[in-house]
Tab-separated table of C-alpha atoms in Angstrom:
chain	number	residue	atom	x	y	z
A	655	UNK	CA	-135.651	-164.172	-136.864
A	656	UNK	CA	-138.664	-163.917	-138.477
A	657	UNK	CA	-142.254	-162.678	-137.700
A	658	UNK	CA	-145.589	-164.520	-137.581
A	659	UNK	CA	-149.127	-163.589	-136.777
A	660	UNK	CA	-150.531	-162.615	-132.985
A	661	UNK	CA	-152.982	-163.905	-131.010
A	662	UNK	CA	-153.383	-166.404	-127.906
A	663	UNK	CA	-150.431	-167.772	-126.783
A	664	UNK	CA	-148.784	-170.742	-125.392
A	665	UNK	CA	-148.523	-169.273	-122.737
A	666	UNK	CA	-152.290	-168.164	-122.368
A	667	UNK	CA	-152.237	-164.711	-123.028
A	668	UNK	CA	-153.829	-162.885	-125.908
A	669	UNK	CA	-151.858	-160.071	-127.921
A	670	UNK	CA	-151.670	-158.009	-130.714
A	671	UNK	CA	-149.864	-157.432	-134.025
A	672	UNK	CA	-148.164	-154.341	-132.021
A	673	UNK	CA	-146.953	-155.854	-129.012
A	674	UNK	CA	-143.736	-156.231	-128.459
A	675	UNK	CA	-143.702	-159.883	-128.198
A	676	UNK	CA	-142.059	-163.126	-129.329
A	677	UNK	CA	-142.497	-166.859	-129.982
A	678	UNK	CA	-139.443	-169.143	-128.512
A	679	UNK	CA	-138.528	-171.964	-130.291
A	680	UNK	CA	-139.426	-175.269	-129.275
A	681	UNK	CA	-135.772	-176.303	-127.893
A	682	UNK	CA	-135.733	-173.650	-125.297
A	683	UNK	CA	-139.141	-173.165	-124.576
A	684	UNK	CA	-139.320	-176.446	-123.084
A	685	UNK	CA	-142.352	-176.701	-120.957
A	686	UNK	CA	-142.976	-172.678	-120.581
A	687	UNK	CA	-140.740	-172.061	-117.990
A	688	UNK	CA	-139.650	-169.074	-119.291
A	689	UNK	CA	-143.083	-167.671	-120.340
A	690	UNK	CA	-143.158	-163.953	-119.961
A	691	UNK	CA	-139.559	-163.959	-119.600
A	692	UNK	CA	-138.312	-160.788	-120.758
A	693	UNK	CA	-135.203	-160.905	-123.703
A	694	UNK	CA	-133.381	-158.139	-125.182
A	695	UNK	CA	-132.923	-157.969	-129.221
A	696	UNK	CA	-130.144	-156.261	-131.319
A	697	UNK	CA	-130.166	-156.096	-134.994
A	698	UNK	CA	-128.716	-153.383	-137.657
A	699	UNK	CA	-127.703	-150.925	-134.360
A	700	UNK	CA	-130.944	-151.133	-132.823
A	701	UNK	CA	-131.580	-152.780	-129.804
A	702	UNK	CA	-135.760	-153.369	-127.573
A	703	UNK	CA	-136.607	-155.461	-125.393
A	704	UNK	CA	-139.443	-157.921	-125.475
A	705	UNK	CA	-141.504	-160.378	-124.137
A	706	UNK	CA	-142.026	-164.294	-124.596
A	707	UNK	CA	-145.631	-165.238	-124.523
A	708	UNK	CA	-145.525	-167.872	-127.427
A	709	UNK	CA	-143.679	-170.893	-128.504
A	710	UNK	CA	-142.350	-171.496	-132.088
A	711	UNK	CA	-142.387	-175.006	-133.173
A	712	UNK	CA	-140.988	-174.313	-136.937
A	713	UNK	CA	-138.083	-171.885	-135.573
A	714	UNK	CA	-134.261	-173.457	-135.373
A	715	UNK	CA	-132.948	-173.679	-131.475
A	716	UNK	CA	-131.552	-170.045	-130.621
A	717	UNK	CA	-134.474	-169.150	-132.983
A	718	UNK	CA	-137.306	-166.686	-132.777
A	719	UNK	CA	-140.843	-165.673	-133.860
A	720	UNK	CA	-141.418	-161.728	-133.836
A	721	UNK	CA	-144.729	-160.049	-133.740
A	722	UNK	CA	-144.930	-158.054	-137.020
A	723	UNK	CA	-144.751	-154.626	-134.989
A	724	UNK	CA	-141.692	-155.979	-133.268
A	725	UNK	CA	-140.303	-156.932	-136.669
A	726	UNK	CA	-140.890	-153.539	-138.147
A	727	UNK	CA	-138.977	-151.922	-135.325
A	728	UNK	CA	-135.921	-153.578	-137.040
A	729	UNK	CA	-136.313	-153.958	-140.640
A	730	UNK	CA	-139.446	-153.627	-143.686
A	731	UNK	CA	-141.779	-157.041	-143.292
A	732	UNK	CA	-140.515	-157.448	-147.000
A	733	UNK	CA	-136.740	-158.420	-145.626
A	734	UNK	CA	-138.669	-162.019	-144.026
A	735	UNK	CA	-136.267	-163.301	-142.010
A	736	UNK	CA	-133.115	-160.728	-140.378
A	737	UNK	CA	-130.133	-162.518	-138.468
A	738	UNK	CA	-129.296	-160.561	-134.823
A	739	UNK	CA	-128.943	-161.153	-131.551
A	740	UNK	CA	-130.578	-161.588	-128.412
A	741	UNK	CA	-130.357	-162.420	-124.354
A	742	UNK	CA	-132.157	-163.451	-122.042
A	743	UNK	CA	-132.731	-160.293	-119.523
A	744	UNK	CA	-133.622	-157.026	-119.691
A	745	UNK	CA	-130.812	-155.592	-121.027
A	746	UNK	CA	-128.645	-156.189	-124.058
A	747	UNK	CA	-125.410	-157.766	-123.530
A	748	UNK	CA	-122.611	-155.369	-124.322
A	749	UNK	CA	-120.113	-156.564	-125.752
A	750	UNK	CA	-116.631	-156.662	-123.673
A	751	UNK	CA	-114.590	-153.423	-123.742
A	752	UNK	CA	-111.623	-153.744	-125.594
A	753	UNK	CA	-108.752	-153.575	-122.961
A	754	UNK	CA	-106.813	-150.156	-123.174
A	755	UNK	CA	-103.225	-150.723	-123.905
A	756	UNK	CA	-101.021	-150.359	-120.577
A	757	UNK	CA	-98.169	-147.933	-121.773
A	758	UNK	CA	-94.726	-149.053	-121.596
A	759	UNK	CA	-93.253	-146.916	-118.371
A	760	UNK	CA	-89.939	-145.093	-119.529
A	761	UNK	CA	-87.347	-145.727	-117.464
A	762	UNK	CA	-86.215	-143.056	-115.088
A	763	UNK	CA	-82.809	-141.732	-115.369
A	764	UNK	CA	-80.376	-142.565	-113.367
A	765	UNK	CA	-79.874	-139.665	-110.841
A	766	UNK	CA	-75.381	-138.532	-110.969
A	767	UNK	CA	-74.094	-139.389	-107.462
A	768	UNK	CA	-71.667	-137.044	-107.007
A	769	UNK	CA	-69.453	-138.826	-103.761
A	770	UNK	CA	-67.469	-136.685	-101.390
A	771	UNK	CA	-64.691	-138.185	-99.713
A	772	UNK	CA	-65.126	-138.818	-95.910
A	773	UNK	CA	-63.034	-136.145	-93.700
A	774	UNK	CA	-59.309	-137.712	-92.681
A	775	UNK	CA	-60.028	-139.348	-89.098
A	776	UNK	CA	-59.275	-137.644	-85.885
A	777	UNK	CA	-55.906	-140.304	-85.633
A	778	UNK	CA	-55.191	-138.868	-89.292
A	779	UNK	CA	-55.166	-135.348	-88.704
A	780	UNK	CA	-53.028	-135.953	-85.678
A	781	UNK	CA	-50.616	-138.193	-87.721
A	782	UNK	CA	-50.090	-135.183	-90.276
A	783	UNK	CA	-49.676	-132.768	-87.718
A	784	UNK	CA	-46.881	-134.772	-85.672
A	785	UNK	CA	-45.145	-135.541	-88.990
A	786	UNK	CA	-45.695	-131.754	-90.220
A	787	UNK	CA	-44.096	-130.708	-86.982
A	788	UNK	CA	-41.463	-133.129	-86.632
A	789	UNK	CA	-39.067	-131.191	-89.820
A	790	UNK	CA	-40.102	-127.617	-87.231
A	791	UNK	CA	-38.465	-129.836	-84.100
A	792	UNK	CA	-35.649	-130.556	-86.153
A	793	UNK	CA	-35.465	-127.091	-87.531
A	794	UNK	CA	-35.688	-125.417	-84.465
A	795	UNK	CA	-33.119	-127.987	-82.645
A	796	UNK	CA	-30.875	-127.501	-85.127
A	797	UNK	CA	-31.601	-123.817	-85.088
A	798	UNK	CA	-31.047	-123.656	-81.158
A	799	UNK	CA	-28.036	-125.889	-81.676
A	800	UNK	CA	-26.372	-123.654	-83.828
A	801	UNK	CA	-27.398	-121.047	-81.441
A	802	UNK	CA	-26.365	-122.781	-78.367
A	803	UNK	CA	-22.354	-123.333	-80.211
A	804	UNK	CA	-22.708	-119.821	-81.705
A	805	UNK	CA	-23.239	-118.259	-78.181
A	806	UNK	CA	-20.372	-120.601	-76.804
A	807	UNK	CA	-17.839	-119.739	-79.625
A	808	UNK	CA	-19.133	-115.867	-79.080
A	809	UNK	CA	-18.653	-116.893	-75.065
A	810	UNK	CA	-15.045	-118.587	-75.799
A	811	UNK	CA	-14.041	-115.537	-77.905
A	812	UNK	CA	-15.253	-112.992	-75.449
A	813	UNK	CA	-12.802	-114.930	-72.685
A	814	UNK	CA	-10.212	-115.406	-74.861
A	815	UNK	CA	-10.508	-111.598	-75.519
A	816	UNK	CA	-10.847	-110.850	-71.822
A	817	UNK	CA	-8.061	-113.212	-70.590
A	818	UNK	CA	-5.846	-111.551	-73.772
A	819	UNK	CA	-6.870	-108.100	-72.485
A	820	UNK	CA	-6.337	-109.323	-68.994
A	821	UNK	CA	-3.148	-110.721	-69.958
A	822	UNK	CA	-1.691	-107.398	-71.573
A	823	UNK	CA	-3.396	-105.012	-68.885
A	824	UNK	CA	-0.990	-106.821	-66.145
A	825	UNK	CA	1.288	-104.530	-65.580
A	826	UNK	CA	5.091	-105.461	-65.743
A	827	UNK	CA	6.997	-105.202	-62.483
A	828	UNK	CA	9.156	-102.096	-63.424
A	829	UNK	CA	12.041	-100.933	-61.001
A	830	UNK	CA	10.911	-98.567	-57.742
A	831	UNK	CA	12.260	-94.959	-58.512
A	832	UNK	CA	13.123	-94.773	-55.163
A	833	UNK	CA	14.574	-98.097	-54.535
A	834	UNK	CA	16.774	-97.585	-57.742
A	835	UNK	CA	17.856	-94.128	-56.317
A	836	UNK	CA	18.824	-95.786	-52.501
A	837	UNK	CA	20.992	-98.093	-54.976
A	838	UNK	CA	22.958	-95.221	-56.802
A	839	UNK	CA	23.560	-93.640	-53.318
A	840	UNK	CA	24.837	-96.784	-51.569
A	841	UNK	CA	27.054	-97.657	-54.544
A	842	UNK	CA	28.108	-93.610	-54.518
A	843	UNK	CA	29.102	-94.296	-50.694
A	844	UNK	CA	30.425	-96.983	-51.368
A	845	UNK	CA	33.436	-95.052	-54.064
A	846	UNK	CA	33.602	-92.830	-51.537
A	847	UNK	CA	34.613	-94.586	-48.776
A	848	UNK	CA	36.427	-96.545	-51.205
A	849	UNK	CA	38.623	-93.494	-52.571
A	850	UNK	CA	39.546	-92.370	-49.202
A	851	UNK	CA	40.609	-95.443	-47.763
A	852	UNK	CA	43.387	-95.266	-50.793
């Protein structure tokens, strides 16, 4: 970019050295069709907008021709010609934000599953109480058993005992006192009549 001095335009309009103006070069100008356009300019960390109002044959395509107040904004006349940038609009183009890393997500722990063992089925608890009670059965059968045969022994001996007590509480047939005594008389008569039929 470099500067040049003011004055009517290509574009018809009169300015000054202080106007914020510029020349386009001859590629892009074409046949005026973007007269009075409005471009934005960046250079050294400055960026202003200005205005096209001229055409610059001399200037390279992309090329422009700044009014000397224009040129000043950016650098000291002495620097001639200063390399930046510029757009077509009113606004500078900013330059694309550099993406922001996405951080990596940490994995999440694993969450400790602690598993319970179901309760026993309903057909479960009944098996384990039917097999639990079968040894009581059998306990308690052989339990009554040996009560049933100890009451019949105890019965047996308490006959045996009753029969033996029965047995030696009969009482002996023993000889009638007064049978005995009508035997003594009637063998007394008997030696009597005896001795006195001698």
């Amino acid at each position: 970019m470099t500067f040049y001095e003011t004055g009517l335009g290509a574009c018809g309009k009169t300015n000054s050295d202080s106007d914020f103006i510029v020349a386009l070069n001859s590629p892009q100008y074409g046949s005026g069709g973007h007269c009075f356009d409005t471009i934005t300019i960046s250079y050294g960390g400055k960026s202003t907008q200005a205005q096209i109002v001229d055409e610059c044959p001399g200037c390279p395509e992309g090329g422009l021709d700044l009014s000397p107040g224009l040129f000043s904004f950016f650098a000291s006349e002495d620097a001639g010609v200063i390399y930046g940038s510029w757009n077509f609009g009113g606004a500078a183009q900013k330059p694309s934000p550099t993406p922001t890393p996405t951080p990596t997500p940490k994995p999440s722990p694993t969450p400790k599953t602690t598993s319970t063992p179901p309760p026993p089925s309903t057909s479960e608890k009944k098996t384990t109480t039917s097999s639990s009670a079968t040894p009581s059965s059998s306990s308690s059968s052989s339990s009554a058993s040996s009560s049933s045969s100890s009451s019949s022994a105890s019965s047996a001996a308490v006959v045996s005992s009753f029969a033996s007590s029965s047995a030696s509480a009969t009482p002996s047939p023993s000889v009638n006192p007064a049978a005995g005594l009508d035997s003594l008389n009637d063998a007394f008569l008997g030696m009597v009549i005896l001795a006195a039929s001698q």
